[in-house]
Short mmCIF file of C-alpha atoms in Angstrom, two decimals:
data_model
loop_
_atom_site.label_atom_id
_atom_site.label_comp_id
_atom_site.label_asym_id
_atom_site.label_seq_id
_atom_site.Cartn_x
_atom_site.Cartn_y
_atom_site.Cartn_z
CA MET A 322 -18.55 -7.55 13.98
CA THR A 323 -19.76 -6.42 10.49
CA GLY A 324 -17.48 -7.46 7.57
CA SER A 325 -16.55 -5.29 4.79
CA LEU A 326 -14.78 -5.48 1.50
CA ILE A 327 -12.51 -2.71 0.07
CA ILE A 328 -10.77 -2.86 -3.12
CA ALA A 329 -7.90 -0.55 -2.90
CA GLY A 330 -5.27 0.89 -5.24
CA LEU A 331 -1.74 0.95 -4.26
CA GLY A 332 -0.56 3.07 -7.17
CA PRO A 333 2.20 2.28 -9.63
CA GLY A 334 4.99 1.73 -7.10
CA SER A 335 6.21 4.30 -4.88
CA ASP A 336 4.74 4.39 -1.50
CA ALA A 337 4.55 8.12 -1.89
CA LEU A 338 1.76 7.67 -4.36
CA ILE A 339 -0.52 5.72 -1.74
CA THR A 340 -3.39 8.01 -0.99
CA PRO A 341 -4.16 8.52 2.87
CA GLU A 342 -7.53 7.07 2.27
CA VAL A 343 -6.03 3.71 1.13
CA GLN A 344 -3.29 3.83 3.84
CA ASP A 345 -6.26 4.18 6.41
CA ALA A 346 -8.02 1.11 4.96
CA LEU A 347 -4.91 -0.86 5.21
CA ALA A 348 -4.28 0.12 8.82
CA GLN A 349 -7.90 -0.99 9.71
CA ALA A 350 -7.75 -4.28 7.55
CA THR A 351 -7.96 -7.73 9.29
CA ASP A 352 -7.08 -9.52 5.79
CA ILE A 353 -5.22 -8.38 2.77
CA VAL A 354 -5.88 -10.29 -0.42
CA GLY A 355 -4.10 -10.09 -3.78
CA TYR A 356 -1.44 -10.90 -6.33
CA ILE A 357 1.82 -11.94 -4.58
CA PRO A 358 3.93 -8.94 -5.39
CA TYR A 359 1.22 -6.41 -4.37
CA VAL A 360 0.51 -8.00 -1.11
CA ALA A 361 4.33 -8.19 -0.57
CA ARG A 362 4.10 -4.20 -0.33
CA ILE A 363 2.06 -4.43 2.84
CA ALA A 364 3.87 -4.46 6.22
CA GLU A 365 2.96 -7.25 8.61
CA ARG A 366 1.48 -6.48 11.93
CA PRO A 367 -0.38 -8.36 14.75
CA GLY A 368 -4.03 -8.93 13.85
CA LEU A 369 -3.36 -8.73 10.09
CA THR A 370 -3.46 -11.87 7.91
CA LEU A 371 -2.02 -11.65 4.47
CA HIS A 372 -3.40 -13.82 1.81
CA PRO A 373 -1.19 -13.69 -1.31
CA SER A 374 -2.23 -15.48 -4.40
CA ASP A 375 -0.94 -16.16 -7.94
CA ASN A 376 -1.60 -14.43 -11.22
CA ARG A 377 -4.63 -15.39 -13.23
CA VAL A 378 -6.87 -16.44 -10.24
CA GLU A 379 -8.71 -13.44 -9.92
CA ILE A 380 -12.12 -14.82 -9.59
CA ASP A 381 -10.99 -17.51 -6.92
CA ARG A 382 -9.41 -14.60 -5.19
CA SER A 383 -12.35 -12.53 -5.35
CA ARG A 384 -14.70 -15.25 -3.88
CA HIS A 385 -12.22 -15.88 -1.19
CA ALA A 386 -12.36 -12.00 -0.23
CA LEU A 387 -16.01 -11.78 -0.38
CA GLN A 388 -16.40 -14.99 1.66
CA MET A 389 -14.37 -13.61 4.39
CA ALA A 390 -16.09 -10.18 4.37
CA ALA A 391 -19.41 -12.31 4.73
CA GLU A 392 -17.88 -13.92 7.85
CA GLY A 393 -17.38 -10.63 9.41
CA ARG A 394 -13.67 -9.78 8.52
CA ARG A 395 -12.48 -6.40 7.25
CA VAL A 396 -10.99 -7.39 3.95
CA VAL A 397 -8.85 -5.27 1.54
CA VAL A 398 -8.11 -6.57 -1.80
CA VAL A 399 -5.18 -4.67 -3.03
CA SER A 400 -4.55 -3.97 -6.74
CA SER A 401 -1.52 -2.00 -8.30
CA GLY A 402 -2.39 1.20 -9.65
CA ASP A 403 -6.03 1.98 -9.74
CA PRO A 404 -8.33 -0.94 -8.80
CA GLY A 405 -10.85 -0.04 -11.51
CA VAL A 406 -8.39 0.07 -14.39
CA PHE A 407 -7.55 -3.33 -15.72
CA ALA A 408 -7.31 -4.49 -12.34
CA MET A 409 -9.25 -6.25 -9.30
CA ALA A 410 -12.49 -4.41 -9.08
CA SER A 411 -14.27 -5.71 -12.08
CA ALA A 412 -13.23 -9.15 -11.16
CA VAL A 413 -14.72 -8.87 -7.45
CA PHE A 414 -17.96 -7.53 -9.12
CA GLU A 415 -18.03 -10.58 -11.52
CA ALA A 416 -17.67 -12.91 -8.50
CA LEU A 417 -20.29 -10.82 -6.75
CA GLU A 418 -22.80 -11.07 -9.60
CA ALA A 419 -22.36 -14.87 -9.74
CA GLY A 420 -22.23 -15.49 -6.05
CA PRO A 421 -24.78 -15.97 -3.23
CA GLU A 422 -27.41 -13.46 -2.97
CA ALA A 423 -26.37 -12.68 0.62
CA TRP A 424 -23.22 -11.21 -0.59
CA ARG A 425 -25.01 -8.33 -2.15
CA ALA A 426 -25.71 -6.95 1.35
CA LEU A 427 -22.02 -6.44 2.15
CA ASP A 428 -20.29 -3.10 2.56
CA ILE A 429 -18.20 -3.01 -0.57
CA ARG A 430 -16.16 0.02 -1.60
CA VAL A 431 -13.59 0.94 -4.21
CA LEU A 432 -10.77 3.21 -3.22
CA PRO A 433 -9.10 4.74 -6.24
CA GLY A 434 -5.44 4.89 -6.92
CA ILE A 435 -2.88 6.35 -9.24
CA THR A 436 -3.03 4.13 -12.22
CA ALA A 437 0.26 3.58 -14.28
CA MET A 438 -0.60 5.70 -17.23
CA LEU A 439 -0.97 8.87 -15.06
CA ALA A 440 2.36 8.23 -13.51
CA ALA A 441 4.01 7.46 -16.81
CA ALA A 442 2.53 10.54 -18.29
CA ALA A 443 3.64 12.57 -15.51
CA ALA A 444 7.11 11.28 -15.58
CA ALA A 445 7.56 12.10 -19.32
CA GLY A 446 5.65 15.35 -19.44
CA ALA A 447 1.93 15.39 -20.41
CA PRO A 448 1.26 13.16 -23.45
CA LEU A 449 -2.30 12.51 -22.09
CA GLY A 450 -3.05 16.24 -22.02
CA HIS A 451 -5.95 15.96 -24.49
CA ASP A 452 -8.71 13.25 -25.51
CA PHE A 453 -6.96 9.78 -24.96
CA CYS A 454 -7.82 5.98 -24.75
CA ALA A 455 -6.59 3.13 -22.45
CA ILE A 456 -6.37 -0.38 -24.06
CA ASN A 457 -5.38 -3.48 -22.41
CA LEU A 458 -3.33 -5.38 -25.00
CA SER A 459 -3.70 -8.73 -23.49
CA ASP A 460 -5.90 -11.19 -25.48
CA ASN A 461 -6.32 -13.45 -22.57
CA LEU A 462 -9.90 -12.43 -22.01
CA LYS A 463 -10.91 -10.95 -25.49
CA PRO A 464 -10.16 -11.87 -28.96
CA TRP A 465 -7.19 -10.17 -30.71
CA ALA A 466 -9.57 -9.00 -33.42
CA LEU A 467 -11.37 -6.72 -31.03
CA ILE A 468 -7.94 -5.17 -29.91
CA GLU A 469 -6.81 -4.51 -33.39
CA LYS A 470 -10.34 -3.02 -34.29
CA ARG A 471 -9.89 -0.74 -31.25
CA LEU A 472 -6.44 0.38 -32.26
CA ARG A 473 -7.55 1.34 -35.67
CA LEU A 474 -10.72 3.35 -34.49
CA ALA A 475 -8.54 4.99 -31.80
CA ALA A 476 -6.10 6.18 -34.54
CA ALA A 477 -8.89 7.33 -36.67
CA ALA A 478 -10.05 9.27 -33.62
CA ASP A 479 -6.77 10.87 -33.10
CA PHE A 480 -6.74 9.63 -29.53
CA ALA A 481 -3.40 9.55 -27.65
CA MET A 482 -3.32 5.96 -26.46
CA ALA A 483 -2.14 4.23 -23.32
CA PHE A 484 -1.41 0.51 -23.48
CA TYR A 485 -1.54 -1.79 -20.33
CA ASN A 486 -0.14 -5.30 -20.49
CA PRO A 487 1.72 -4.58 -23.96
CA ARG A 488 3.68 -7.91 -24.04
CA SER A 489 4.31 -11.12 -22.06
CA ALA A 490 6.26 -14.13 -22.42
CA SER A 491 3.06 -15.93 -23.23
CA ARG A 492 1.84 -13.46 -25.68
CA PRO A 493 5.06 -12.29 -27.54
CA VAL A 494 3.29 -11.57 -30.96
CA GLY A 495 0.40 -9.14 -30.18
CA PHE A 496 2.47 -6.12 -29.55
CA ALA A 497 4.55 -6.44 -32.72
CA ARG A 498 1.10 -6.62 -34.59
CA ALA A 499 -0.06 -3.70 -32.79
CA LEU A 500 3.01 -1.55 -33.74
CA GLU A 501 2.44 -2.77 -37.45
CA VAL A 502 -1.14 -1.39 -37.09
CA LEU A 503 -0.19 1.81 -35.77
CA ARG A 504 2.65 2.41 -38.13
CA GLU A 505 0.09 1.99 -40.89
CA ALA A 506 -2.39 4.29 -39.36
CA CYS A 507 -0.22 6.90 -37.59
CA GLY A 508 2.82 7.18 -39.62
CA ASP A 509 6.48 6.63 -38.71
CA ALA A 510 7.15 9.87 -36.88
CA ARG A 511 4.60 9.55 -34.17
CA PRO A 512 6.20 9.70 -30.83
CA VAL A 513 5.99 6.71 -28.38
CA LEU A 514 6.77 6.63 -24.54
CA PHE A 515 8.03 3.24 -23.18
CA ALA A 516 7.79 3.71 -19.20
CA ARG A 517 9.15 0.75 -17.25
CA ASN A 518 8.83 0.22 -13.52
CA VAL A 519 7.44 3.72 -13.36
CA THR A 520 7.94 5.60 -9.89
CA ARG A 521 10.19 2.78 -8.85
CA PRO A 522 13.99 3.23 -8.36
CA ASP A 523 14.72 1.39 -11.39
CA GLN A 524 12.23 3.44 -13.62
CA THR A 525 13.18 3.90 -17.26
CA LEU A 526 11.77 6.34 -19.84
CA ARG A 527 12.32 6.00 -23.49
CA ILE A 528 10.74 8.14 -26.15
CA VAL A 529 11.06 6.94 -29.77
CA PRO A 530 9.30 7.42 -33.01
CA LEU A 531 7.08 4.70 -34.15
CA SER A 532 9.46 3.81 -36.94
CA ALA A 533 12.12 2.94 -34.16
CA CYS A 534 9.86 0.91 -31.81
CA ALA A 535 10.57 -2.60 -31.46
CA PRO A 536 8.51 -5.35 -29.68
CA GLU A 537 11.20 -6.00 -27.33
CA MET A 538 11.06 -2.49 -25.82
CA ALA A 539 7.89 -3.61 -23.91
CA ASP A 540 7.19 -6.24 -21.17
CA MET A 541 4.53 -6.57 -18.60
CA ARG A 542 6.16 -3.86 -16.48
CA THR A 543 6.06 -1.41 -19.27
CA LEU A 544 3.33 1.07 -19.92
CA VAL A 545 3.18 2.42 -23.42
CA ILE A 546 1.82 5.79 -24.54
CA VAL A 547 1.44 6.67 -28.36
CA GLY A 548 0.90 10.19 -28.80
CA ASN A 549 -1.84 11.87 -31.07
CA SER A 550 -1.10 13.79 -34.12
CA ALA A 551 -0.41 16.92 -32.02
CA THR A 552 1.85 15.36 -29.41
CA ARG A 553 5.15 17.13 -29.22
CA ILE A 554 8.55 17.01 -27.84
CA ILE A 555 10.26 19.79 -26.03
CA ASP A 556 14.07 19.34 -25.89
CA THR A 557 15.62 20.61 -22.65
CA PRO A 558 19.06 20.23 -21.02
CA ARG A 559 17.34 17.79 -18.50
CA GLY A 560 15.91 15.54 -21.34
CA PRO A 561 13.03 15.57 -23.62
CA ILE A 562 9.50 16.71 -22.39
CA LEU A 563 6.69 14.88 -24.18
CA TYR A 564 3.23 16.58 -24.31
CA THR A 565 -0.10 16.99 -26.01
CA PRO A 566 -1.41 20.49 -26.38
CA ARG A 567 -4.87 21.49 -25.02
CA SER A 568 -6.20 22.25 -28.38
CA ALA A 569 -5.59 18.83 -30.01
CA MET B 229 18.58 29.22 -4.27
CA THR B 230 17.59 26.98 -7.16
CA GLY B 231 14.17 27.49 -8.45
CA SER B 232 11.82 24.66 -9.47
CA LEU B 233 8.24 24.24 -10.86
CA ILE B 234 6.13 21.48 -9.79
CA ILE B 235 2.66 20.91 -11.31
CA ALA B 236 0.67 18.94 -8.78
CA GLY B 237 -2.71 17.24 -8.79
CA LEU B 238 -4.91 17.67 -5.71
CA GLY B 239 -7.32 14.93 -6.68
CA PRO B 240 -10.99 15.52 -7.15
CA GLY B 241 -12.01 17.02 -3.89
CA SER B 242 -11.32 15.03 -0.73
CA ASP B 243 -8.09 15.78 1.06
CA ALA B 244 -7.72 11.96 1.77
CA LEU B 245 -7.10 11.55 -1.90
CA ILE B 246 -4.05 13.90 -1.98
CA THR B 247 -0.84 11.78 -2.29
CA PRO B 248 2.00 12.10 0.23
CA GLU B 249 4.33 13.06 -2.70
CA VAL B 250 1.87 16.19 -3.44
CA GLN B 251 1.57 16.98 0.30
CA ASP B 252 5.27 17.05 0.62
CA ALA B 253 5.64 19.38 -2.47
CA LEU B 254 2.98 21.59 -1.06
CA ALA B 255 4.94 21.70 2.33
CA GLN B 256 8.16 22.79 0.55
CA ALA B 257 6.57 25.35 -1.78
CA THR B 258 7.33 29.11 -1.61
CA ASP B 259 4.53 29.83 -4.06
CA ILE B 260 1.23 28.22 -5.08
CA VAL B 261 -0.22 29.11 -8.38
CA GLY B 262 -3.58 27.98 -9.68
CA TYR B 263 -7.26 28.61 -10.30
CA ILE B 264 -9.00 30.33 -7.26
CA PRO B 265 -11.00 27.30 -5.94
CA TYR B 266 -8.04 25.01 -6.16
CA VAL B 267 -5.68 27.57 -4.41
CA ALA B 268 -8.43 27.99 -1.77
CA ARG B 269 -7.80 24.24 -0.67
CA ILE B 270 -4.17 25.16 0.37
CA ALA B 271 -3.64 26.23 3.94
CA GLU B 272 -1.84 29.54 4.60
CA ARG B 273 1.55 29.62 6.42
CA PRO B 274 4.49 31.81 6.86
CA GLY B 275 6.88 31.73 3.87
CA LEU B 276 4.08 30.85 1.43
CA THR B 277 2.56 33.02 -1.09
CA LEU B 278 -0.77 32.05 -2.76
CA HIS B 279 -1.47 33.34 -6.26
CA PRO B 280 -5.05 32.60 -7.11
CA SER B 281 -5.96 33.40 -10.60
CA ASP B 282 -9.37 33.30 -12.59
CA ASN B 283 -10.48 30.68 -14.94
CA ARG B 284 -9.40 30.73 -18.73
CA VAL B 285 -6.01 32.35 -18.10
CA GLU B 286 -4.04 29.17 -18.03
CA ILE B 287 -1.30 30.59 -20.28
CA ASP B 288 -0.64 33.69 -18.35
CA ARG B 289 -0.72 31.66 -15.13
CA SER B 290 1.83 29.34 -16.58
CA ARG B 291 4.18 32.07 -17.63
CA HIS B 292 3.91 33.63 -14.14
CA ALA B 293 4.76 30.31 -12.56
CA LEU B 294 7.70 29.74 -14.97
CA GLN B 295 8.88 33.15 -14.30
CA MET B 296 8.94 32.88 -10.52
CA ALA B 297 10.72 29.53 -10.82
CA ALA B 298 13.37 31.18 -12.96
CA GLU B 299 13.82 33.77 -10.13
CA GLY B 300 14.79 30.97 -7.83
CA ARG B 301 11.29 30.43 -6.16
CA ARG B 302 9.84 26.89 -5.43
CA VAL B 303 6.69 27.01 -7.33
CA VAL B 304 3.76 24.60 -7.29
CA VAL B 305 0.90 24.91 -9.86
CA VAL B 306 -1.97 23.24 -8.38
CA SER B 307 -4.61 21.39 -10.60
CA SER B 308 -7.66 19.61 -9.58
CA GLY B 309 -7.59 15.87 -10.27
CA ASP B 310 -4.48 14.94 -12.25
CA PRO B 311 -2.50 17.76 -13.71
CA GLY B 312 -1.90 15.73 -16.97
CA VAL B 313 -5.66 15.13 -17.70
CA PHE B 314 -7.46 18.19 -19.07
CA ALA B 315 -5.68 20.42 -16.62
CA MET B 316 -2.57 22.45 -16.12
CA ALA B 317 0.47 20.35 -17.25
CA SER B 318 -0.13 20.94 -20.89
CA ALA B 319 -0.74 24.77 -20.58
CA VAL B 320 2.66 24.94 -18.69
CA PHE B 321 4.59 23.05 -21.46
CA GLU B 322 2.84 25.22 -24.09
CA ALA B 323 4.17 28.33 -22.21
CA LEU B 324 7.54 26.66 -21.80
CA GLU B 325 7.82 25.88 -25.60
CA ALA B 326 7.02 29.42 -26.54
CA GLY B 327 8.92 31.06 -23.69
CA PRO B 328 12.48 32.16 -23.33
CA GLU B 329 15.21 29.46 -23.90
CA ALA B 330 16.38 29.86 -20.36
CA TRP B 331 13.21 28.31 -18.90
CA ARG B 332 14.15 24.96 -20.40
CA ALA B 333 16.98 24.46 -17.93
CA LEU B 334 14.31 24.79 -15.07
CA ASP B 335 13.75 21.92 -12.79
CA ILE B 336 10.13 20.92 -13.81
CA ARG B 337 8.21 18.10 -12.56
CA VAL B 338 4.49 16.81 -12.81
CA LEU B 339 3.09 14.93 -9.79
CA PRO B 340 0.12 12.84 -10.71
CA GLY B 341 -3.14 12.90 -8.79
CA ILE B 342 -6.41 10.99 -8.75
CA THR B 343 -8.24 12.34 -11.74
CA ALA B 344 -12.00 12.70 -11.57
CA MET B 345 -13.09 9.66 -13.73
CA LEU B 346 -11.12 7.33 -11.36
CA ALA B 347 -12.93 8.70 -8.37
CA ALA B 348 -16.17 8.57 -9.98
CA ALA B 349 -15.82 5.10 -11.42
CA ALA B 350 -14.69 3.92 -7.87
CA ALA B 351 -17.68 5.65 -6.32
CA ALA B 352 -20.27 3.64 -8.67
CA GLY B 353 -18.28 0.36 -9.00
CA ALA B 354 -15.99 -0.20 -11.97
CA PRO B 355 -17.60 1.15 -15.21
CA LEU B 356 -14.02 1.74 -16.73
CA GLY B 357 -13.05 -1.82 -15.81
CA HIS B 358 -11.99 -2.41 -19.59
CA ASP B 359 -10.89 -0.36 -22.47
CA PHE B 360 -12.05 3.20 -22.28
CA CYS B 361 -11.59 6.74 -23.45
CA ALA B 362 -11.48 10.08 -21.90
CA ILE B 363 -13.08 13.12 -23.83
CA ASN B 364 -13.04 16.73 -23.06
CA LEU B 365 -16.60 17.98 -24.19
CA SER B 366 -15.51 21.59 -24.08
CA ASP B 367 -15.09 23.27 -27.68
CA ASN B 368 -13.37 26.21 -26.26
CA LEU B 369 -10.09 25.02 -27.66
CA LYS B 370 -11.02 22.62 -30.46
CA PRO B 371 -14.05 22.52 -33.00
CA TRP B 372 -17.12 20.62 -32.15
CA ALA B 373 -16.86 18.57 -35.16
CA LEU B 374 -13.79 16.78 -33.74
CA ILE B 375 -15.56 16.08 -30.60
CA GLU B 376 -18.50 14.58 -32.43
CA LYS B 377 -16.19 12.48 -34.68
CA ARG B 378 -14.38 11.08 -31.61
CA LEU B 379 -17.84 10.17 -29.94
CA ARG B 380 -18.81 8.37 -32.97
CA LEU B 381 -15.63 6.41 -33.31
CA ALA B 382 -15.44 5.66 -29.73
CA ALA B 383 -18.87 4.22 -29.93
CA ALA B 384 -17.94 2.05 -32.98
CA ALA B 385 -14.91 1.02 -30.91
CA ASP B 386 -17.19 -0.04 -28.04
CA PHE B 387 -15.17 2.05 -25.51
CA ALA B 388 -16.56 2.97 -22.13
CA MET B 389 -16.26 6.85 -22.16
CA ALA B 390 -15.46 9.39 -19.58
CA PHE B 391 -16.62 12.87 -20.30
CA TYR B 392 -14.89 15.86 -18.65
CA ASN B 393 -16.30 19.51 -18.61
CA PRO B 394 -19.74 18.11 -20.06
CA ARG B 395 -21.68 21.49 -20.04
CA SER B 396 -21.30 25.08 -18.93
CA ALA B 397 -23.47 28.11 -18.81
CA SER B 398 -21.43 29.30 -21.93
CA ARG B 399 -21.89 26.02 -23.66
CA PRO B 400 -25.33 24.70 -22.92
CA VAL B 401 -25.84 23.03 -26.34
CA GLY B 402 -22.94 20.57 -26.87
CA PHE B 403 -23.86 17.96 -24.15
CA ALA B 404 -27.34 17.79 -25.48
CA ARG B 405 -25.89 17.01 -28.95
CA ALA B 406 -23.41 14.58 -27.58
CA LEU B 407 -26.50 12.69 -25.96
CA GLU B 408 -28.18 12.46 -29.41
CA VAL B 409 -25.09 11.09 -31.12
CA LEU B 410 -24.68 8.55 -28.31
CA ARG B 411 -28.44 7.37 -28.41
CA GLU B 412 -27.97 6.95 -32.22
CA ALA B 413 -24.68 4.99 -31.69
CA CYS B 414 -25.34 3.23 -28.59
CA GLY B 415 -29.06 2.68 -28.14
CA ASP B 416 -31.36 3.71 -25.41
CA ALA B 417 -30.41 1.08 -22.65
CA ARG B 418 -26.76 2.03 -22.32
CA PRO B 419 -26.14 2.89 -18.57
CA VAL B 420 -24.81 6.46 -17.91
CA LEU B 421 -23.34 7.64 -14.63
CA PHE B 422 -23.67 11.30 -13.59
CA ALA B 423 -21.11 11.87 -10.82
CA ARG B 424 -21.29 15.34 -9.23
CA ASN B 425 -18.79 16.80 -6.65
CA VAL B 426 -17.29 13.40 -6.36
CA THR B 427 -15.54 12.74 -3.14
CA ARG B 428 -16.96 15.89 -1.58
CA PRO B 429 -19.54 15.86 1.15
CA ASP B 430 -22.26 16.67 -1.27
CA GLN B 431 -21.24 13.97 -3.86
CA THR B 432 -24.27 12.79 -5.85
CA LEU B 433 -24.35 9.69 -8.23
CA ARG B 434 -27.04 9.04 -10.80
CA ILE B 435 -27.23 5.88 -12.99
CA VAL B 436 -29.73 6.21 -15.67
CA PRO B 437 -30.18 4.66 -19.19
CA LEU B 438 -29.20 6.99 -22.13
CA SER B 439 -32.95 7.15 -23.00
CA ALA B 440 -33.56 8.99 -19.62
CA CYS B 441 -30.54 11.31 -19.91
CA ALA B 442 -31.21 14.86 -19.82
CA PRO B 443 -28.65 17.69 -20.62
CA GLU B 444 -29.48 19.37 -17.33
CA MET B 445 -28.15 16.47 -15.43
CA ALA B 446 -24.68 17.62 -16.23
CA ASP B 447 -22.63 20.80 -15.33
CA MET B 448 -19.09 21.76 -14.85
CA ARG B 449 -18.98 19.92 -11.59
CA THR B 450 -20.10 16.65 -13.11
CA LEU B 451 -18.15 13.79 -14.43
CA VAL B 452 -20.10 11.56 -16.96
CA ILE B 453 -19.34 7.97 -17.67
CA VAL B 454 -21.04 6.03 -20.41
CA GLY B 455 -20.73 2.25 -20.29
CA ASN B 456 -19.77 0.08 -23.11
CA SER B 457 -22.03 -2.73 -24.44
CA ALA B 458 -21.10 -5.03 -21.62
CA THR B 459 -21.37 -2.60 -18.98
CA ARG B 460 -23.87 -4.01 -16.22
CA ILE B 461 -25.65 -3.09 -13.07
CA ILE B 462 -25.73 -5.20 -10.06
CA ASP B 463 -28.69 -4.29 -7.68
CA THR B 464 -27.81 -4.56 -4.07
CA PRO B 465 -29.78 -3.60 -0.81
CA ARG B 466 -27.12 -0.56 -0.69
CA GLY B 467 -27.85 0.63 -4.20
CA PRO B 468 -26.80 -0.23 -7.79
CA ILE B 469 -23.23 -1.28 -8.64
CA LEU B 470 -22.13 -0.21 -12.18
CA TYR B 471 -19.32 -2.32 -13.75
CA THR B 472 -17.83 -3.59 -16.85
CA PRO B 473 -16.49 -7.03 -17.00
CA ARG B 474 -12.93 -7.84 -17.90
CA SER B 475 -13.79 -9.60 -20.98
CA ALA B 476 -15.34 -6.69 -22.73
#
């Protein structure tokens, strides 16, 4: 038996957003590895072993997955969203690079998924309709100064911005500081989308100007999108549509 | 009959990357509207009318789709990749905003898809594994000076960068200029991915340092990703893996 390691994206929440390619990989897996809530999305079946693990153990989880693949298992590491966007793919490659030379001969593939910013943008309209950037606001693995530098340069470039991991119980302060930086750089009127639990039954969308943003509007289940200078709102009887024109 | 308009992403090429949500919308449509090669991906069936149109008529196409929805049809506008990323969603909202007030009461939804940069990144490893930006290099709808400004600021921010529409027969010069700007700002060694026809049977991937990049390596079917300062290559017997660590 030849082992393999697939790093697969489950999309933001709804099963209707899991690609057939990923469904097929899950159906053929012998072992599923991932953070507890993501592994909980996988149906149990004979011949499949689930290996849920806690948050913040990404490198241990990656080594475990690589080791099982080296032993001949068909391992799928599941990520929320897209595995290559602030998710497990980079962690697996960090573990691969630091690990035994033999691991490099493994069949390793990344299968893309719908990352949260695409689903959040679609739910609100098309705020990422022109040039944009994606920033992880967590300073667990990088200094806050680098985040703030990127915010200022992204504002100067007039990118729309998508923020992942905006605020957590252990990092209550950073997002408040990010809002201050953005208000200085972009003014009070810039529209901001808070998309929580996107594509899930309890999805909520809020569109507010920067002046009305409060840090408490975001948590780890919230994807935040800040428009660029051309981002507009169309008022409709069904609610506001937030979009960035193609010429921006 | 109540009309509706769905703007749906078909993903980068492989049908295995079309979400079940989009498949369902296509199955229920009465009319499919889009650029010729994207509409060509939809199977004909009784009760379905295909409306292929040429490139660069996005606003006309959008008006046509909105008008048919207003007449009670179930219209799906198909985009390659994700409709909200350099694709049809913003064009439809521009047409909506400029159109008759009655259109605003329509049931309009955007269904996300796998955009090319996610598929290209997955095929090569995880080069977008940390903060990154996406830039449309076409200056059809914006001045070249704005593109160049964004390139310089993105380099200063040390974002990985994904470039859409890097080079076409009618715009042969811009990408060469972009490579010059990047070599000045990022140095010669920075790794660059050229992913052509990604997820299609004739997919090609090339990873080269900035110093070896030539304008001819890109065309309109190529997605280009430039790593950030931490982006690395792992050499393996199966080929190079390009990735950006989580701490970058």
